[in-house]
Amino acid sequence: QSVLTQPPSASGTPGQRVTISCSGSSSNIGSKNVYWYQQFPGTAPKVLIYRNDQRPSGVPDRFSGSKSGTSASLAISGLRSEDEADYYCAAWDDSLSGHVFGGGTKLTVL
Amino acid sequence: EVQLVESGGGLVQPGGSLRLSCAASGFTFSSYDMHWVRQPTGKGLEWVSGIGSAGDTYYAGSVKGRFTISRENAKNSLYLQMNSLRAGDTAVYYCARGSEGFDPWGQGTLVTVSS
């Protein structure tokens, strides 16, 4: 059971906008920055969003992050087949004194 | 180019020990926090341990008292000493730099705990 809660799966058709939610608590998302990672099968994860809504250089602006209270969301607009991957949210947890991840969301592009 | 390369994984019996290494290059290693994150096959990510640039250490509850993280700045290297290994520790272990999140990650090294 992950500390951060994500839907196990999400899907969309090319061109659509898809959002992936990440629910936490006051000890993590409610008071700390949220990070999003993208992972393709057989490869290491890559940071997609840092500090809630910031994109590293090289990440398309189709990807955006937001946070409200104890929840965060990753939005992908103009969905493309190459976006099919696993997505994880993460944050520091003050109660656990450690980093925590969501269980991951497998995105399928139909 | 920033690069992280893990080594030291392998097959170990329950109760055994293993030491993972992570060789860093392309950045000033001593200035960054470093972390270990693991992923069982087909499952999600789990943060294992982190060490600050000043040497402060942090552990997930599942490994506290069994794993020890350390760093050797002169060798640009990060280590994870794993003792009292259990089947549940079987996973790919990644090292990652702490920089606006975990960025970048190494390619991972597989640890299998089995008799």
Tab-separated table of C-alpha atoms in Angstrom:
chain	number	residue	atom	x	y	z
A	1	GLN	CA	0.000	0.000	0.000
A	2	SER	CA	1.653	3.223	-1.184
A	3	VAL	CA	1.575	6.405	0.894
A	4	LEU	CA	0.580	8.377	-2.200
A	5	THR	CA	-2.471	7.107	-4.092
A	6	GLN	CA	-2.624	6.999	-7.888
A	7	PRO	CA	-5.068	5.245	-10.209
A	8	PRO	CA	-3.415	2.059	-11.506
A	9	SER	CA	-4.329	2.842	-15.092
A	10	ALA	CA	-5.368	5.644	-17.401
A	11	SER	CA	-6.022	5.809	-21.112
A	12	GLY	CA	-6.775	8.172	-23.930
A	13	THR	CA	-6.757	8.501	-27.688
A	14	PRO	CA	-4.182	10.485	-29.669
A	15	GLY	CA	-4.748	14.210	-29.324
A	16	GLN	CA	-6.804	13.906	-26.138
A	17	ARG	CA	-5.992	15.441	-22.747
A	18	VAL	CA	-5.435	13.003	-19.907
A	19	THR	CA	-4.939	13.711	-16.211
A	20	ILE	CA	-3.405	11.458	-13.580
A	21	SER	CA	-4.171	12.168	-9.946
A	22	CYS	CA	-1.991	11.698	-6.875
A	23	SER	CA	-3.548	11.876	-3.428
A	24	GLY	CA	-1.603	12.274	-0.215
A	25	SER	CA	-1.842	13.925	3.170
A	26	SER	CA	-0.754	16.985	5.110
A	27	SER	CA	2.606	15.414	5.912
A	28	ASN	CA	3.596	15.005	2.274
A	29	ILE	CA	1.749	16.665	-0.628
A	30	GLY	CA	-0.007	19.103	1.689
A	31	SER	CA	3.278	20.695	2.761
A	32	LYS	CA	5.977	19.510	0.362
A	33	ASN	CA	6.817	19.701	-3.301
A	34	VAL	CA	5.509	17.060	-5.675
A	35	TYR	CA	7.555	15.390	-8.391
A	36	TRP	CA	6.428	13.322	-11.358
A	37	TYR	CA	8.468	10.615	-13.100
A	38	GLN	CA	7.992	8.867	-16.424
A	39	GLN	CA	9.250	5.318	-16.941
A	40	PHE	CA	9.306	3.236	-20.102
A	41	PRO	CA	9.585	-0.574	-19.852
A	42	GLY	CA	13.093	-1.752	-19.124
A	43	THR	CA	14.483	1.737	-18.540
A	44	ALA	CA	15.183	3.966	-15.561
A	45	PRO	CA	12.623	6.618	-14.582
A	46	LYS	CA	13.079	10.211	-15.720
A	47	VAL	CA	11.883	13.345	-13.931
A	48	LEU	CA	8.980	14.950	-15.769
A	49	ILE	CA	7.821	17.621	-13.319
A	50	TYR	CA	9.658	19.036	-10.310
A	51	ARG	CA	8.527	21.418	-7.569
A	52	ASN	CA	4.832	20.787	-8.360
A	53	ASP	CA	4.652	22.454	-11.761
A	54	GLN	CA	8.139	22.983	-13.183
A	55	ARG	CA	9.320	21.234	-16.329
A	56	PRO	CA	12.981	20.313	-16.813
A	57	SER	CA	14.492	21.453	-20.084
A	58	GLY	CA	13.658	18.992	-22.811
A	59	VAL	CA	10.263	18.003	-21.430
A	60	PRO	CA	7.520	19.076	-23.872
A	61	ASP	CA	5.045	21.694	-22.651
A	62	ARG	CA	2.298	19.142	-23.298
A	63	PHE	CA	3.136	17.916	-19.800
A	64	SER	CA	1.997	20.045	-16.867
A	65	GLY	CA	1.723	19.579	-13.110
A	66	SER	CA	-0.502	21.159	-10.502
A	67	LYS	CA	-1.147	20.859	-6.778
A	68	SER	CA	-4.078	21.756	-4.575
A	69	GLY	CA	-4.214	20.932	-0.889
A	70	THR	CA	-3.214	17.302	-0.394
A	71	SER	CA	-3.613	16.291	-4.043
A	72	ALA	CA	-1.606	16.765	-7.189
A	73	SER	CA	-2.223	16.106	-10.856
A	74	LEU	CA	-0.233	15.469	-13.984
A	75	ALA	CA	-1.885	16.555	-17.211
A	76	ILE	CA	-0.829	15.449	-20.665
A	77	SER	CA	-2.387	17.335	-23.553
A	78	GLY	CA	-2.207	16.424	-27.225
A	79	LEU	CA	-1.656	12.792	-26.263
A	80	ARG	CA	0.819	10.909	-28.447
A	81	SER	CA	1.568	7.203	-28.793
A	82	GLU	CA	5.052	7.749	-27.373
A	83	ASP	CA	3.529	8.961	-24.097
A	84	GLU	CA	2.530	5.370	-23.305
A	85	ALA	CA	4.496	4.692	-20.121
A	86	ASP	CA	4.258	4.373	-16.356
A	87	TYR	CA	3.940	7.599	-14.358
A	88	TYR	CA	4.812	8.026	-10.683
A	89	CYS	CA	4.282	10.898	-8.279
A	90	ALA	CA	6.605	11.432	-5.315
A	91	ALA	CA	7.106	13.743	-2.364
A	92	TRP	CA	8.987	14.024	0.923
A	93	ASP	CA	6.967	12.871	3.937
A	94	ASP	CA	7.621	14.680	7.218
A	95	SER	CA	6.004	11.954	9.350
A	96	LEU	CA	8.134	9.210	7.816
A	97	SER	CA	11.227	11.388	7.355
A	98	GLY	CA	11.648	9.896	3.920
A	99	HIS	CA	10.602	10.142	0.298
A	100	VAL	CA	7.413	8.391	-0.760
A	101	PHE	CA	6.108	7.347	-4.183
A	102	GLY	CA	2.671	6.712	-5.562
A	103	GLY	CA	1.937	3.199	-6.786
A	104	GLY	CA	2.255	4.302	-10.391
A	105	THR	CA	-0.201	4.778	-13.241
A	106	LYS	CA	0.107	2.857	-16.494
A	107	LEU	CA	-0.941	5.133	-19.338
A	108	THR	CA	-2.275	3.467	-22.478
A	109	VAL	CA	-2.735	5.366	-25.717
A	110	LEU	CA	-5.612	3.699	-27.551
B	1	GLU	CA	27.544	14.351	-19.338
B	2	VAL	CA	26.121	13.428	-15.955
B	3	GLN	CA	26.311	9.677	-15.491
B	4	LEU	CA	25.568	7.185	-12.717
B	5	VAL	CA	26.619	3.549	-12.995
B	6	GLU	CA	25.551	0.964	-10.425
B	7	SER	CA	27.306	-2.324	-9.735
B	8	GLY	CA	27.411	-5.073	-7.142
B	9	GLY	CA	24.030	-6.704	-7.661
B	10	GLY	CA	23.597	-10.459	-7.837
B	11	LEU	CA	22.074	-13.538	-6.240
B	12	VAL	CA	22.317	-13.837	-2.465
B	13	GLN	CA	20.742	-16.193	0.042
B	14	PRO	CA	18.233	-14.980	2.631
B	15	GLY	CA	20.102	-13.586	5.606
B	16	GLY	CA	23.104	-12.746	3.465
B	17	SER	CA	24.804	-9.456	2.668
B	18	LEU	CA	25.598	-7.470	-0.453
B	19	ARG	CA	27.259	-4.123	-1.130
B	20	LEU	CA	26.088	-1.984	-4.018
B	21	SER	CA	28.213	0.752	-5.547
B	22	CYS	CA	27.332	3.728	-7.728
B	23	ALA	CA	30.041	5.509	-9.695
B	24	ALA	CA	29.239	9.112	-10.519
B	25	SER	CA	30.746	11.322	-13.200
B	26	GLY	CA	30.086	14.593	-14.978
B	27	PHE	CA	29.186	16.675	-11.918
B	28	THR	CA	30.576	17.788	-8.553
B	29	PHE	CA	29.540	14.686	-6.610
B	30	SER	CA	30.305	16.110	-3.167
B	31	SER	CA	27.765	18.933	-3.635
B	32	TYR	CA	24.696	16.750	-4.098
B	33	ASP	CA	22.409	14.547	-2.044
B	34	MET	CA	22.358	10.996	-3.375
B	35	HIS	CA	19.707	8.287	-3.116
B	36	TRP	CA	18.920	4.631	-3.649
B	37	VAL	CA	15.503	3.704	-5.072
B	38	ARG	CA	14.397	0.141	-5.773
B	39	GLN	CA	11.800	-1.501	-7.979
B	40	PRO	CA	10.697	-5.123	-7.729
B	41	THR	CA	10.063	-6.678	-11.126
B	42	GLY	CA	6.704	-5.558	-12.451
B	43	LYS	CA	6.011	-3.327	-9.437
B	44	GLY	CA	6.359	0.289	-8.429
B	45	LEU	CA	9.189	2.442	-7.141
B	46	GLU	CA	10.252	2.501	-3.490
B	47	TRP	CA	12.713	5.004	-2.059
B	48	VAL	CA	15.257	3.115	0.052
B	49	SER	CA	17.793	5.573	1.441
B	50	GLY	CA	19.391	8.955	0.948
B	51	ILE	CA	22.564	10.727	2.052
B	52	GLY	CA	23.049	14.467	2.124
B	53	SER	CA	26.087	16.355	0.927
B	54	ALA	CA	27.010	16.809	4.597
B	55	GLY	CA	26.727	13.069	5.259
B	56	ASP	CA	23.330	13.019	6.958
B	57	THR	CA	21.490	9.785	6.230
B	58	TYR	CA	17.846	8.756	5.820
B	59	TYR	CA	16.230	5.336	5.480
B	60	ALA	CA	12.878	3.839	4.611
B	61	GLY	CA	11.318	2.010	7.525
B	62	SER	CA	11.512	-1.280	5.635
B	63	VAL	CA	15.336	-1.227	5.569
B	64	LYS	CA	16.248	0.737	8.694
B	65	GLY	CA	18.725	-1.185	10.817
B	66	ARG	CA	19.629	-3.523	7.960
B	67	PHE	CA	20.944	-1.218	5.219
B	68	THR	CA	23.667	1.428	5.494
B	69	ILE	CA	24.207	4.167	2.932
B	70	SER	CA	27.591	5.860	2.620
B	71	ARG	CA	29.578	7.979	0.202
B	72	GLU	CA	33.228	8.490	-0.663
B	73	ASN	CA	33.520	11.907	-2.254
B	74	ALA	CA	37.170	11.434	-3.194
B	75	LYS	CA	36.119	8.512	-5.381
B	76	ASN	CA	32.816	10.042	-6.583
B	77	SER	CA	31.117	6.946	-5.254
B	78	LEU	CA	27.922	6.047	-3.404
B	79	TYR	CA	27.422	2.756	-1.579
B	80	LEU	CA	24.624	0.715	-0.057
B	81	GLN	CA	25.594	-2.027	2.398
B	82	MET	CA	22.702	-4.456	2.650
B	83	ASN	CA	22.624	-6.966	5.524
B	84	SER	CA	20.057	-9.513	6.700
B	85	LEU	CA	18.597	-9.635	3.219
B	86	ARG	CA	15.088	-10.974	2.728
B	87	ALA	CA	13.131	-12.197	-0.281
B	88	GLY	CA	11.196	-8.940	-0.210
B	89	ASP	CA	14.422	-7.028	-0.934
B	90	THR	CA	14.572	-8.565	-4.417
B	91	ALA	CA	14.486	-5.671	-6.877
B	92	VAL	CA	16.389	-3.530	-9.326
B	93	TYR	CA	18.278	-0.958	-7.285
B	94	TYR	CA	18.813	2.468	-8.840
B	95	CYS	CA	21.051	5.227	-7.587
B	96	ALA	CA	19.878	8.748	-8.300
B	97	ARG	CA	21.162	12.248	-7.752
B	98	GLY	CA	19.059	14.531	-5.607
B	99	SER	CA	18.584	17.553	-7.828
B	100	GLU	CA	15.128	18.987	-8.417
B	101	GLY	CA	13.839	15.536	-7.734
B	102	PHE	CA	15.760	12.370	-8.461
B	103	ASP	CA	17.709	13.364	-11.547
B	104	PRO	CA	19.312	11.564	-13.201
B	105	TRP	CA	19.048	7.839	-12.442
B	106	GLY	CA	21.528	5.087	-13.136
B	107	GLN	CA	20.628	2.051	-15.220
B	108	GLY	CA	20.047	-0.078	-12.120
B	109	THR	CA	21.508	-3.286	-10.719
B	110	LEU	CA	19.441	-6.387	-9.965
B	111	VAL	CA	19.513	-7.904	-6.495
B	112	THR	CA	17.898	-11.317	-6.100
B	113	VAL	CA	17.459	-12.804	-2.646
B	114	SER	CA	16.703	-16.507	-2.931
B	115	SER	CA	17.844	-19.870	-1.650
